[in-house]
XYZ file of C-alpha atoms in Angstrom:
613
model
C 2.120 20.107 -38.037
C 3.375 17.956 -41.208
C 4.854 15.318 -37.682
C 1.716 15.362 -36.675
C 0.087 13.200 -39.544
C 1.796 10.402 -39.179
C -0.814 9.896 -36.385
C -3.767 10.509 -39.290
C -5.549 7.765 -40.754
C -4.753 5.469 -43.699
C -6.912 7.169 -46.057
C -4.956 10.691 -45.646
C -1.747 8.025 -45.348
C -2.615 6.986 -49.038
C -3.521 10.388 -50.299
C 0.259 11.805 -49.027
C 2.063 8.862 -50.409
C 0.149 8.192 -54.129
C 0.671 12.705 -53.787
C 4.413 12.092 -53.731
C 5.013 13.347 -50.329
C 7.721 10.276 -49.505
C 9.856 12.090 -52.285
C 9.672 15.225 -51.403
C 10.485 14.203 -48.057
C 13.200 12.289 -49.335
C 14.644 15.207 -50.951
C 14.624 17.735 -48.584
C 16.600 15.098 -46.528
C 19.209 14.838 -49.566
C 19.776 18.771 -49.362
C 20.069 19.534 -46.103
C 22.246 16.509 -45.314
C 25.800 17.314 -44.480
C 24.888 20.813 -42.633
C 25.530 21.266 -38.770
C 22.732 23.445 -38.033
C 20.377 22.192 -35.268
C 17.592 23.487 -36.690
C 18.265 21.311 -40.039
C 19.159 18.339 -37.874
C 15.751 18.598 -36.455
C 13.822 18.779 -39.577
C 15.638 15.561 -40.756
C 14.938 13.493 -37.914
C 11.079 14.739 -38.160
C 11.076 13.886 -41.840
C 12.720 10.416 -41.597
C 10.297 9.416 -39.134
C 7.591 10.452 -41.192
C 8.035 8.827 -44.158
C 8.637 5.424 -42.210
C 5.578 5.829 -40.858
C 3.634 6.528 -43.737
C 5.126 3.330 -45.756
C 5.068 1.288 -42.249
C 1.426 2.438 -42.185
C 0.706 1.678 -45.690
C 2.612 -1.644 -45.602
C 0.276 -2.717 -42.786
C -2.853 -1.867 -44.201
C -1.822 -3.880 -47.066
C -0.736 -7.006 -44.668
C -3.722 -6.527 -42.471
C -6.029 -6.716 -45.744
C -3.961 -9.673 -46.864
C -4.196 -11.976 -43.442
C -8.114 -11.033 -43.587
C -8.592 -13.560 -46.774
C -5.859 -16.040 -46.040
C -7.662 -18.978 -46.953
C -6.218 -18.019 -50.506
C -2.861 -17.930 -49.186
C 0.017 -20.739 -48.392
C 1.278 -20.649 -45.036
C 4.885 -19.413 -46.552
C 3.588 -16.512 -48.349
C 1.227 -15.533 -44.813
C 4.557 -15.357 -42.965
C 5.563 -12.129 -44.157
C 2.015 -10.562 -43.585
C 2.439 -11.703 -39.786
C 5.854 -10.299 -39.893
C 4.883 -6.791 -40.755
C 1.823 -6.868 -38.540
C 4.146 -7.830 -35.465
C 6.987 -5.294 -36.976
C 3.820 -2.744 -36.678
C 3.029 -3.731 -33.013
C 6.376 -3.824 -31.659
C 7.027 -0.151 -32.833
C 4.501 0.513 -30.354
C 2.980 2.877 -31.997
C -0.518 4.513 -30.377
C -3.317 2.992 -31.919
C -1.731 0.356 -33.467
C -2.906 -2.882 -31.639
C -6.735 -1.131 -31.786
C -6.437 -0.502 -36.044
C -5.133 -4.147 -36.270
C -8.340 -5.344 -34.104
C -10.693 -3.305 -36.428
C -9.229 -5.028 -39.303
C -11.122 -8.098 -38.773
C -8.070 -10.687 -38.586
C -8.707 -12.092 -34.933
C -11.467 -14.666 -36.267
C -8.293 -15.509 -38.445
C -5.831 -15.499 -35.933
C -8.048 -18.079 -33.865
C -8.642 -20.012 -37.013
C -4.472 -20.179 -37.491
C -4.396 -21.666 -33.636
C -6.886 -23.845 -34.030
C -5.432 -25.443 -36.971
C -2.171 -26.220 -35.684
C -1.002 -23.852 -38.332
C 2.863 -24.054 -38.342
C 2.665 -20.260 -38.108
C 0.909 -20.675 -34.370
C 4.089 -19.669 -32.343
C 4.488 -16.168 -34.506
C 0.592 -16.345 -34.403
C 0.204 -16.503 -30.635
C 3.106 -13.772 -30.264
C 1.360 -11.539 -32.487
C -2.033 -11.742 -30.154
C 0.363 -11.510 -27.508
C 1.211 -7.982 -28.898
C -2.334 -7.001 -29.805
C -3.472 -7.422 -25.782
C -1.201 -5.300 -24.552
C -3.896 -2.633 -25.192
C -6.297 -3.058 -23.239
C -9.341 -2.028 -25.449
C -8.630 -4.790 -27.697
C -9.347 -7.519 -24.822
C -12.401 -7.891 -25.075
C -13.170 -8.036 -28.801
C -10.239 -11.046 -28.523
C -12.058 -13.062 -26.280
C -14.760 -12.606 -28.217
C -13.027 -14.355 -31.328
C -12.227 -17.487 -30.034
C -9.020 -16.677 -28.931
C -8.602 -17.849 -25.304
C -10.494 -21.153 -26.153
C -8.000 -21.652 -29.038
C -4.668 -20.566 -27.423
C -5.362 -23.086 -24.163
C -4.413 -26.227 -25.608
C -1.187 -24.718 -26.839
C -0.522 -24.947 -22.955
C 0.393 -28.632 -23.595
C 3.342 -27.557 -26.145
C 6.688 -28.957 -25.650
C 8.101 -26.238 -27.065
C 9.244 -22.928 -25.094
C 8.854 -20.841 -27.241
C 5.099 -21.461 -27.597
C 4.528 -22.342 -24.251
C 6.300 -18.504 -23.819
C 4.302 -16.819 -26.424
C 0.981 -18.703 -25.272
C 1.209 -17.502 -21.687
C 2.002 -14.062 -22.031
C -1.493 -14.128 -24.730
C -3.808 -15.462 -22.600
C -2.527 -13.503 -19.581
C -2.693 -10.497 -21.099
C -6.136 -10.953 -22.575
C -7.689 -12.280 -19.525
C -5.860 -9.943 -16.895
C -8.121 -7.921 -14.471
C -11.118 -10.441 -15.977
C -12.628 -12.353 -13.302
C -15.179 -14.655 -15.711
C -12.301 -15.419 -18.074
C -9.840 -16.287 -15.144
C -12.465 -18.548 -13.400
C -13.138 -20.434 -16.852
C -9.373 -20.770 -17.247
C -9.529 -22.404 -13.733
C -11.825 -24.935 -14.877
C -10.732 -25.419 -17.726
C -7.825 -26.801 -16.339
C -4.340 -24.843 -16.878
C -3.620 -24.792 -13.075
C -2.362 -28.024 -13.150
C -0.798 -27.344 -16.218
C 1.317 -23.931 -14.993
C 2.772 -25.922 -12.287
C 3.965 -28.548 -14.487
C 5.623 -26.240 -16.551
C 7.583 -24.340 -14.171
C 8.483 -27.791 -13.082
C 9.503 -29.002 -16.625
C 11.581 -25.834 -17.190
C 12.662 -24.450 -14.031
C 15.644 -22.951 -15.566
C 13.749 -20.794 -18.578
C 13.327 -17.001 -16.639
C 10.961 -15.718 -19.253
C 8.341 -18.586 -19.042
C 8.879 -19.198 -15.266
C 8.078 -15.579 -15.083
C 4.752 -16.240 -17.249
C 3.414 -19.235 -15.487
C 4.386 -17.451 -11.641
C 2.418 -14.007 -13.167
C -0.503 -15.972 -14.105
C -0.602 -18.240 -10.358
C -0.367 -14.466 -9.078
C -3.867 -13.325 -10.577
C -5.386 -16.341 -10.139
C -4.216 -16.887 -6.398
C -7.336 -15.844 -4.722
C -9.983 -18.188 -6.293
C -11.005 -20.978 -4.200
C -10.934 -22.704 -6.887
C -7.462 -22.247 -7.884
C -6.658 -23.224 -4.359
C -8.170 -26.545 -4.474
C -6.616 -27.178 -8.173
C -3.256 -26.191 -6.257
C -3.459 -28.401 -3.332
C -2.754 -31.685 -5.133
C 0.373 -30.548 -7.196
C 2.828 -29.899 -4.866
C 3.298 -26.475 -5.794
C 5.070 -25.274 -2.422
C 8.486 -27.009 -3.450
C 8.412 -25.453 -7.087
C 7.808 -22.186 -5.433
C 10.561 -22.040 -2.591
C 13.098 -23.416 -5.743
C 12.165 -20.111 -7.560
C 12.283 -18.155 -4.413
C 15.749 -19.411 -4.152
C 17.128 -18.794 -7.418
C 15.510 -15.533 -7.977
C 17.680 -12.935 -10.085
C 15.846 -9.681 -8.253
C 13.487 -8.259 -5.944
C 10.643 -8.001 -8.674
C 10.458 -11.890 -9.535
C 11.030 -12.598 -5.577
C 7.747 -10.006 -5.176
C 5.835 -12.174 -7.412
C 6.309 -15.638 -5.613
C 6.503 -14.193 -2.091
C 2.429 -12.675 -3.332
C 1.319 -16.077 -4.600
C 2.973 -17.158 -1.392
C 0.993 -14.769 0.466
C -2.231 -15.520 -1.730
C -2.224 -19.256 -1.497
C -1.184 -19.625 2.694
C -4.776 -18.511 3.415
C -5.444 -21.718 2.591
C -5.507 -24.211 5.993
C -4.957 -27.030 3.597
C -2.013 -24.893 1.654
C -0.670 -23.381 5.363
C 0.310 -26.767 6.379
C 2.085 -28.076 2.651
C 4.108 -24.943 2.855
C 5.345 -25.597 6.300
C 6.063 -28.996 5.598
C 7.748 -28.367 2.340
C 10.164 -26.163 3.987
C 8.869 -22.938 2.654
C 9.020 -20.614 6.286
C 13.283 -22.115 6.379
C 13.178 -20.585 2.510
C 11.611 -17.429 3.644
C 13.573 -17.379 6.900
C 16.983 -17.796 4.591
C 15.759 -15.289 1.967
C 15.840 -12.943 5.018
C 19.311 -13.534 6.129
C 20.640 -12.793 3.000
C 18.748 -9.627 2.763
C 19.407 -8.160 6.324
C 21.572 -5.238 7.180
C 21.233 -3.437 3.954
C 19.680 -0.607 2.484
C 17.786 -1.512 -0.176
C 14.195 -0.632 -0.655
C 13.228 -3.325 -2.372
C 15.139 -5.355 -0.609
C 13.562 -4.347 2.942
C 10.499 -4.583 0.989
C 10.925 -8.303 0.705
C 12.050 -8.761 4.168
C 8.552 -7.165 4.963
C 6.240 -9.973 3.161
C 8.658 -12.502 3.826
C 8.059 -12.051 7.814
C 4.470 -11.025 7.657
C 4.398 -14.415 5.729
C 5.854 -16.736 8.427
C 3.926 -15.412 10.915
C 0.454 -15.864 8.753
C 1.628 -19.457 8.015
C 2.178 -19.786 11.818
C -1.955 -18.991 12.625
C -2.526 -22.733 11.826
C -1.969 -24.836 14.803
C -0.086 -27.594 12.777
C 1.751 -24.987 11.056
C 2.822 -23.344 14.598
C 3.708 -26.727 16.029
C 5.719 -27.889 13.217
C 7.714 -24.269 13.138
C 8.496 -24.460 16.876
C 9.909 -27.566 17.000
C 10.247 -27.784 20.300
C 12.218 -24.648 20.509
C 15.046 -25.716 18.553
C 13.814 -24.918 15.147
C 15.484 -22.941 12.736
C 12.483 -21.003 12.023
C 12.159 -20.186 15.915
C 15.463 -19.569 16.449
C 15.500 -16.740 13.650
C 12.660 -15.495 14.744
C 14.572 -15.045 18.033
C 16.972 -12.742 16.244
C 14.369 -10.295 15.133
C 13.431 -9.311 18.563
C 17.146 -8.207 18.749
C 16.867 -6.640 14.965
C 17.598 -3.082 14.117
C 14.944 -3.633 11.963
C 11.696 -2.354 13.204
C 9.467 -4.765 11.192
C 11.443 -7.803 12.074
C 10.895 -6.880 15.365
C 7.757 -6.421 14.856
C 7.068 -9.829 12.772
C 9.299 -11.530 15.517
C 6.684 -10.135 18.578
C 3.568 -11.586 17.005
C 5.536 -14.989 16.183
C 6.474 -15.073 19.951
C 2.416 -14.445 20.761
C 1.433 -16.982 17.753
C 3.776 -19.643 19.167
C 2.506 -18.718 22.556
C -1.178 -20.341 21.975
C -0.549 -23.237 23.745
C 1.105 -23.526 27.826
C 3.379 -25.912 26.489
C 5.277 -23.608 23.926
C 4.737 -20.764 26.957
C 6.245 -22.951 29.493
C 9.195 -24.006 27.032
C 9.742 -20.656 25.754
C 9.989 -19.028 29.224
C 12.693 -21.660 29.947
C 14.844 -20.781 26.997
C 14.770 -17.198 28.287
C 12.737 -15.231 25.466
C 11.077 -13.012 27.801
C 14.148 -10.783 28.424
C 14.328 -10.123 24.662
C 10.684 -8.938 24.809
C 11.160 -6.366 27.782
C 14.364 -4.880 26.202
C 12.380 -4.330 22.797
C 9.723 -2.879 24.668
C 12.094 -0.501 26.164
C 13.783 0.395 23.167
C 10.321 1.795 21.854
C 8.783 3.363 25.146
C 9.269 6.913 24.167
C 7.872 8.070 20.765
C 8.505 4.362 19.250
C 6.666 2.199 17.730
C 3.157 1.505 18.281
C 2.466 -1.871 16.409
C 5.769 -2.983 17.768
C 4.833 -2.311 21.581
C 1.148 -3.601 21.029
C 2.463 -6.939 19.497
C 5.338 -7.370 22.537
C 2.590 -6.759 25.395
C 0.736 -9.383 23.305
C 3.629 -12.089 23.469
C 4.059 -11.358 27.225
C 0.133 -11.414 27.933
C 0.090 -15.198 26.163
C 3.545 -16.272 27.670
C 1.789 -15.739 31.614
C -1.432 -17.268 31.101
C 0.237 -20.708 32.514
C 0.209 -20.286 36.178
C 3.898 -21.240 36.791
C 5.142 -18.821 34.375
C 3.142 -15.765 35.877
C 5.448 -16.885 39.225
C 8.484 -16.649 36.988
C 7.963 -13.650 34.975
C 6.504 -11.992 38.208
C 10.083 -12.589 39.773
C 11.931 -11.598 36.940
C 10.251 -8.356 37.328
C 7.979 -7.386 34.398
C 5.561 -6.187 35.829
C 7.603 -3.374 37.188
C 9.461 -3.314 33.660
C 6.377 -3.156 31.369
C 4.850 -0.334 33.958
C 7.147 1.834 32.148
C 4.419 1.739 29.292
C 2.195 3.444 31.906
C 3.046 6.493 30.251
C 1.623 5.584 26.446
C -0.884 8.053 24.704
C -1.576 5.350 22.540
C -5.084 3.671 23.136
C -3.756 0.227 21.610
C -0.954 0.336 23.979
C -2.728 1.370 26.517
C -5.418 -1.551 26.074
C -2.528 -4.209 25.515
C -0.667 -3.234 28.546
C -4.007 -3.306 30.694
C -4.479 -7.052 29.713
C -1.080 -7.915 30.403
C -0.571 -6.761 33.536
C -4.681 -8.026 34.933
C -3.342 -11.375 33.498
C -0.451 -11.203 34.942
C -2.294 -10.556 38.713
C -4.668 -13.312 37.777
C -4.348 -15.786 40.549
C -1.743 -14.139 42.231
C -1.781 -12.380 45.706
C 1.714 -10.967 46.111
C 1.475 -9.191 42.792
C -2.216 -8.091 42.884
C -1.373 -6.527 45.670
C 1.548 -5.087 45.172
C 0.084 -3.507 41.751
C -3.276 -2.384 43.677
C -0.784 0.073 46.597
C 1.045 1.533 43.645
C -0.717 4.863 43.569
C 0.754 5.972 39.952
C -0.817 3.012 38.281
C -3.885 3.244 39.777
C -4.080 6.713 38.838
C -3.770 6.078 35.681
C -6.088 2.877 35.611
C -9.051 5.342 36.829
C -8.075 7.748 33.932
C -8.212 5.035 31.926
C -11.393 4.184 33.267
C -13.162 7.322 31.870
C -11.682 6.605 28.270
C -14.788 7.986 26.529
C -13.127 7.687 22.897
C -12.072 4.185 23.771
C -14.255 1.337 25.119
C -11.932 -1.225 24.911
C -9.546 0.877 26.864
C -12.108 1.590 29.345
C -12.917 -1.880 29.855
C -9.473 -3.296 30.329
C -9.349 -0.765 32.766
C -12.073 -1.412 34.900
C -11.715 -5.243 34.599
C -7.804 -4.698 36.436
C -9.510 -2.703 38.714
C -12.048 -5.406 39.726
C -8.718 -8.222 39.234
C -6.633 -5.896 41.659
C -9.639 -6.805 44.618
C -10.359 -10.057 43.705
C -6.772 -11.388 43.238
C -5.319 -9.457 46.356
C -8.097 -9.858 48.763
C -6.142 -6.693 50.186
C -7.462 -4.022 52.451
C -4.873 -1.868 51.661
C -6.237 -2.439 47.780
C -9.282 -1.459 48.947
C -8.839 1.699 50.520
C -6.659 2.590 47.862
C -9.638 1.818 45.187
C -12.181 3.187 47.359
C -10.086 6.589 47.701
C -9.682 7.070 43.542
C -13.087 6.741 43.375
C -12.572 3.150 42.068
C -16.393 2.052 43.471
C -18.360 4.270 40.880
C -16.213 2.500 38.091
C -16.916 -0.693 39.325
C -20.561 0.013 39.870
C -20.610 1.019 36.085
C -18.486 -2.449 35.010
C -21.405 -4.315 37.108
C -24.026 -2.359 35.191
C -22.245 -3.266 31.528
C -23.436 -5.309 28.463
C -21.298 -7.796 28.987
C -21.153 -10.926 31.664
C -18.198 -11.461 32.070
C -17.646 -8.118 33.410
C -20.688 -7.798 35.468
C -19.175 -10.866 37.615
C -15.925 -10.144 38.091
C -17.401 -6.114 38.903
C -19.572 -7.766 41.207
C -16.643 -10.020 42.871
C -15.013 -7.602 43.100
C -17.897 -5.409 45.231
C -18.549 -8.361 47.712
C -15.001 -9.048 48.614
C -14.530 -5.526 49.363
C -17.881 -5.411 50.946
C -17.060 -8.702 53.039
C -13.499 -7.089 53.779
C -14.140 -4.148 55.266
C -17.376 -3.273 55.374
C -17.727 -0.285 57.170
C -15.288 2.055 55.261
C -17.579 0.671 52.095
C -20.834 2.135 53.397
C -20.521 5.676 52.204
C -18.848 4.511 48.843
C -21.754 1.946 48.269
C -24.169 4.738 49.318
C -23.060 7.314 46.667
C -22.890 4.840 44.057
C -26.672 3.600 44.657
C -25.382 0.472 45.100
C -28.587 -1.394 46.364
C -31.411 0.078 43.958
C -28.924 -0.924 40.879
C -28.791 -4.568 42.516
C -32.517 -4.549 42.929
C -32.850 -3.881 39.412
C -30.044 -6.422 38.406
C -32.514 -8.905 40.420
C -35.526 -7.972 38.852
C -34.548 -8.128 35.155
C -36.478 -10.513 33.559
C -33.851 -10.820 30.536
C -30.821 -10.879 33.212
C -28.307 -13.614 33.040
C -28.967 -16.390 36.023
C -24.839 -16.324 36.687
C -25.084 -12.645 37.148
C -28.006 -12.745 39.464
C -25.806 -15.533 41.521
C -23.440 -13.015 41.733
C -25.898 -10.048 42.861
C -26.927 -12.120 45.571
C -23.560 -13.528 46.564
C -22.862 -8.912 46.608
C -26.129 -8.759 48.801
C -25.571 -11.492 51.435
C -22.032 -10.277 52.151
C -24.043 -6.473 52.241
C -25.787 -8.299 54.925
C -23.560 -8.534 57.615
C -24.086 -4.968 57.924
C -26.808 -3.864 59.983
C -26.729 0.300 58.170
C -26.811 -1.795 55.058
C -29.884 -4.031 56.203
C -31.847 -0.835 56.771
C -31.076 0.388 53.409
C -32.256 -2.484 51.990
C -35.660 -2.532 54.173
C -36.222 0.812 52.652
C -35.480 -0.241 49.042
C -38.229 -3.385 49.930
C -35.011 -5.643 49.027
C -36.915 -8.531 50.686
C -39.968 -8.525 47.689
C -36.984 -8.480 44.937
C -36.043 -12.065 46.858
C -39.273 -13.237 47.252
C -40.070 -13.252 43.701
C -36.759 -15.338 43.186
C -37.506 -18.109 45.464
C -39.495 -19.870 42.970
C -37.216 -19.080 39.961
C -36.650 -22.037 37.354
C -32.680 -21.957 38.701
C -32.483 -23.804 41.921
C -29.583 -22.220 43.043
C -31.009 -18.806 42.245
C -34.405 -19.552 44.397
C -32.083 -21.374 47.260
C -29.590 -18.659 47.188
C -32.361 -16.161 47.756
C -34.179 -17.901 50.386
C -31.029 -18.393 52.616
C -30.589 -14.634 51.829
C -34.340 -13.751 53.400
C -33.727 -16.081 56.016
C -30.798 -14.297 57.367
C -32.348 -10.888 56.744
C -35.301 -12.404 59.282
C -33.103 -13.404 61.727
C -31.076 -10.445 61.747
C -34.250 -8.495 62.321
């Protein structure tokens, strides 16, 4: 109980030491020094404490009262006032920082700054103390002392600069209107220059690259950084950093400042994805947590530096950079998020036919498939989505769909048929319809396989998934239109494959409801008369005689619904069908449509229709 009130407050303090309770302290010390039993050992230890506390406590009431009217005293004889209050602080003590901020020397402290007091380095540390606490950060602010510990920015000595930094960072941490006024007031500028000026000093570098950290993700801040050059002070600290936490710190402002277009494009240039791209040499193949930590950002970094075109360009080099060809290694990594870092660089770099054209010539395609493989059963999701994404961009140019067709991945990446995953599953529909698009051989082959159509229709009633759903339909509709296949079509037509398509043609989207309808009226114009009973049970005709009639319906989807209708046509079953739906008033009404092609598509369409009857 007696331990406990050294925690009291500096009346009681006073009371217990003017009541002699020091000395009696002190004595029972004296007599039970020299024993060995615990017990005693305790007691001394307890009192000891204590009665530092009490004249610790007593001495800094005495210094706090003493700062608080130091207009009557010389700078020499403050010194050891500031000493005790910073002794007081460092002991860390609860309550400490908050009884010197209720004594009423801040106004003072700010005062001291202000002057140019030769006391403002111990000053500044002493505030630097005080805001640890985070109660007291306010009541700073409001004495003056951000506005007077700014200009002590422009110090030439460490020390200060040190001390200065670690103030105003503490005071305005987690304080978005004090961090934006520090912005404009200038210190960005002014951090840089520093870490420039003193690249060497740990402890201040530490300071200035704390304080870019919180103040990162202002626009402003941004702007203030883009005209100082600060990518080639921050890749030499990334290089010379003595552990994972001060490499954390730079690889976040990193991170923080490459949102920036304008920043994306410095840090390439400067050389910052080779510093990142060494960093992660070094750290590969161990076990570290923090150091797999950094490879983490580090690679998520390149590849959000490579989402600028510039950026991409300059990182690709033409295949033969160094950035590229490490990237090239993390598809073979052991290391499931370099692999996964390395797929979406491969789809990043991909953005253009140019890098997809080179890229397929310097063979990275195999390296894809075999990571796909590796993670086909119960692997990794984000690491299979991102792969399918690289291969999906590498075949939109049409001569390396011919390539990677005879390579063989379609038949390789089928093996992701089986996937549970709805990302995968959504991915690996987009590949493979790109990978059909435009070409016969394949669509066909793909459209007769009757284990991927099964599992295209199954895809197709996705009801927790509408992406899924639509990727799925949209092969199914690429399958007809690419192939041009009977053998397609039956195969569609016997899954059931009309009724999807029907829906697709029915959806919210256009794109979809032409290639659905395409898709309809090459099968239609194929073989019509296996498609009559298909067309029949879908109520194919009073859908398109809707489609026709919808005021607010797109003019390139009508197009299309007639293009559907005049192959339907050629069939004289479907001809009656459509005398009984009145077809012929739904095209009458469109022969004086604003579109010309609309109104001459559907008078060519009656026309036939007339002579046919």
């Amino acid at each position: 109980m007696v331990y406990d009130l050294q925690f009291g407050g500096d009346t009681l303090k006073l009371q217990f030491v003017e009541s002699g309770v020091p000395e009696a302290l002190s004595e029972m010390i004296r007599e039970l020094q020299g024993g060995l039993d615990p017990h005693d050992f305790s007691s001394i230890t307890i009192a000891s404490n204590l009665i530092v506390c009490l004249l610790l406590r007593d001495s800094l009431s005495e210094a706090l009262e003493a700062i608080t009217v130091s207009t009557e005293l010389m700078e020499e004889e403050l010194k050891p006032h500031l000493d005790t209050v910073l002794t007081a602080l460092l002991e860390k003590r609860k309550g400490t920082a908050i009884e010197v901020a209720k004594s009423g020397i801040l106004p003072t402290l700010a005062q001291a700054l202000q002057n140019r007091s030769s006391l403002a380095c111990q000053v500044a540390l002493v505030v630097a103390e005080i805001a640890r606490e985070a109660a007291v950060r306010e009541p700073c602010i409001e004495a003056g002392l951000v506005t007077a510990l700014v200009p002590h920015l422009n110090s030439i000595d460490q020390e200060m600069l040190l001390n200065t930094g670690r103030a105003i960072g503490r005071i305005c941490f987690d304080n978005s209107t004090q961090q934006d006024q520090l912005v404009q007031s200038g210190v960005i500028p002014r951090l840089v220059s520093i870490m420039r000026e003193y690249p060497e000093n740990d402890p201040l570098v530490n300071v200035c690259l704390l304080a870019l950290c919180n103040l990162a993700d202002m626009d402003l801040a941004r702007e203030a950084l883009a005209d100082q050059g600060v990518a080639e002070v921050l890749t030499f600290q990334l290089k010379r950093a003595p552990d994972a936490e001060r490499r954390h710190v730079i690889l976040e402002v990193l991170g923080s400042l490459g949102e920036s277009d304008t920043l994306k494009l410095q840090f390439v240039e400067s050389g910052v994805p080779e510093a990142l791209s060494e960093m992660i040499r070094e750290l590969q193949g161990g076990s570290d947590p923090h150091d797999l930590c950094s490879i983490k950002i580090a690679s998520n970094l390149i590849v959000s530096l490579l989402l600028g075109d510039e950026s991409m360009q300059k990182c690709f080099g033409e295949g033969s950079g160094r950035v590229y060809q490490d990237i090239l290694s993390w598809l073979q990594s052991s290391n499931t998020q370099l692999q996964l870092s390395g797929a979406l660089a491969i789809a990043n770099f991909a953005r253009n036919d140019s890098n997809c054209v080179k890229m397929l010539d310097l063979g990275v395609v195999p390296h894809i498939l075999t990571l796909l493989e590796q993670h086909v059963d119960e692997g990794d999701v984000s690491v299979q989505h991102a792969g399918l994404s690289a291969l999906r961009n590498l075949a939109i140019p049409a001569t390396n769909k011919v390539q990677m067709l005879e390579d063989g991945v379609t038949e390789r990446i089928k093996t992701l048929l089986r996937s549970n995953m709805p990302p995968v599953q959504f991915k690996l529909l987009g590949t493979l319809r790109m990978m059909v698009d435009g070409q016969e051989e394949a669509a066909s082959a793909l459209g007769r396989d009757a284990v991927l159509l099964a599992r295209v229709i199954e895809w197709c009633e996705a009801k927790d998934h509408a992406g899924v759903r639509g990727e799925a339909n949209r092969l199914l509709a690429a399958l007809i239109r690419h192939s041009r296949n009977p053998e397609v079509i039956h195969a569609v037509t016997n899954v059931d494959g009309v009724r999807h398509l029907m829906s697709m043609a029915t959806s919210e989207h256009v794109i979809m409801q032409n290639e659905a309808l395409v898709a309809l009226a090459i099968a239609s114009a194929t073989d019509i008369e296996s498609m009559q009973k298909p067309f029949r049970e879908a109520e194919l005709l009073p859908t398109l005689q809707k489609m026709l009639e919808d005021p607010a319906g797109a003019v390139d989807v009508k197009f299309s619904a007639l293009g559907l209708i005049c192959s339907l046509a050629n069939s004289s079953v479907m001809r009656e069908e459509m005398d009984s739906v009145n077809m012929k008033d739904s095209l009458s009404k469109l022969t004086d449509d604003s579109s010309s092609k609309l109104a001459s598509q559907a008078n060519s369409i009656l026309a036939m229709l007339s002579d046919a009857s």
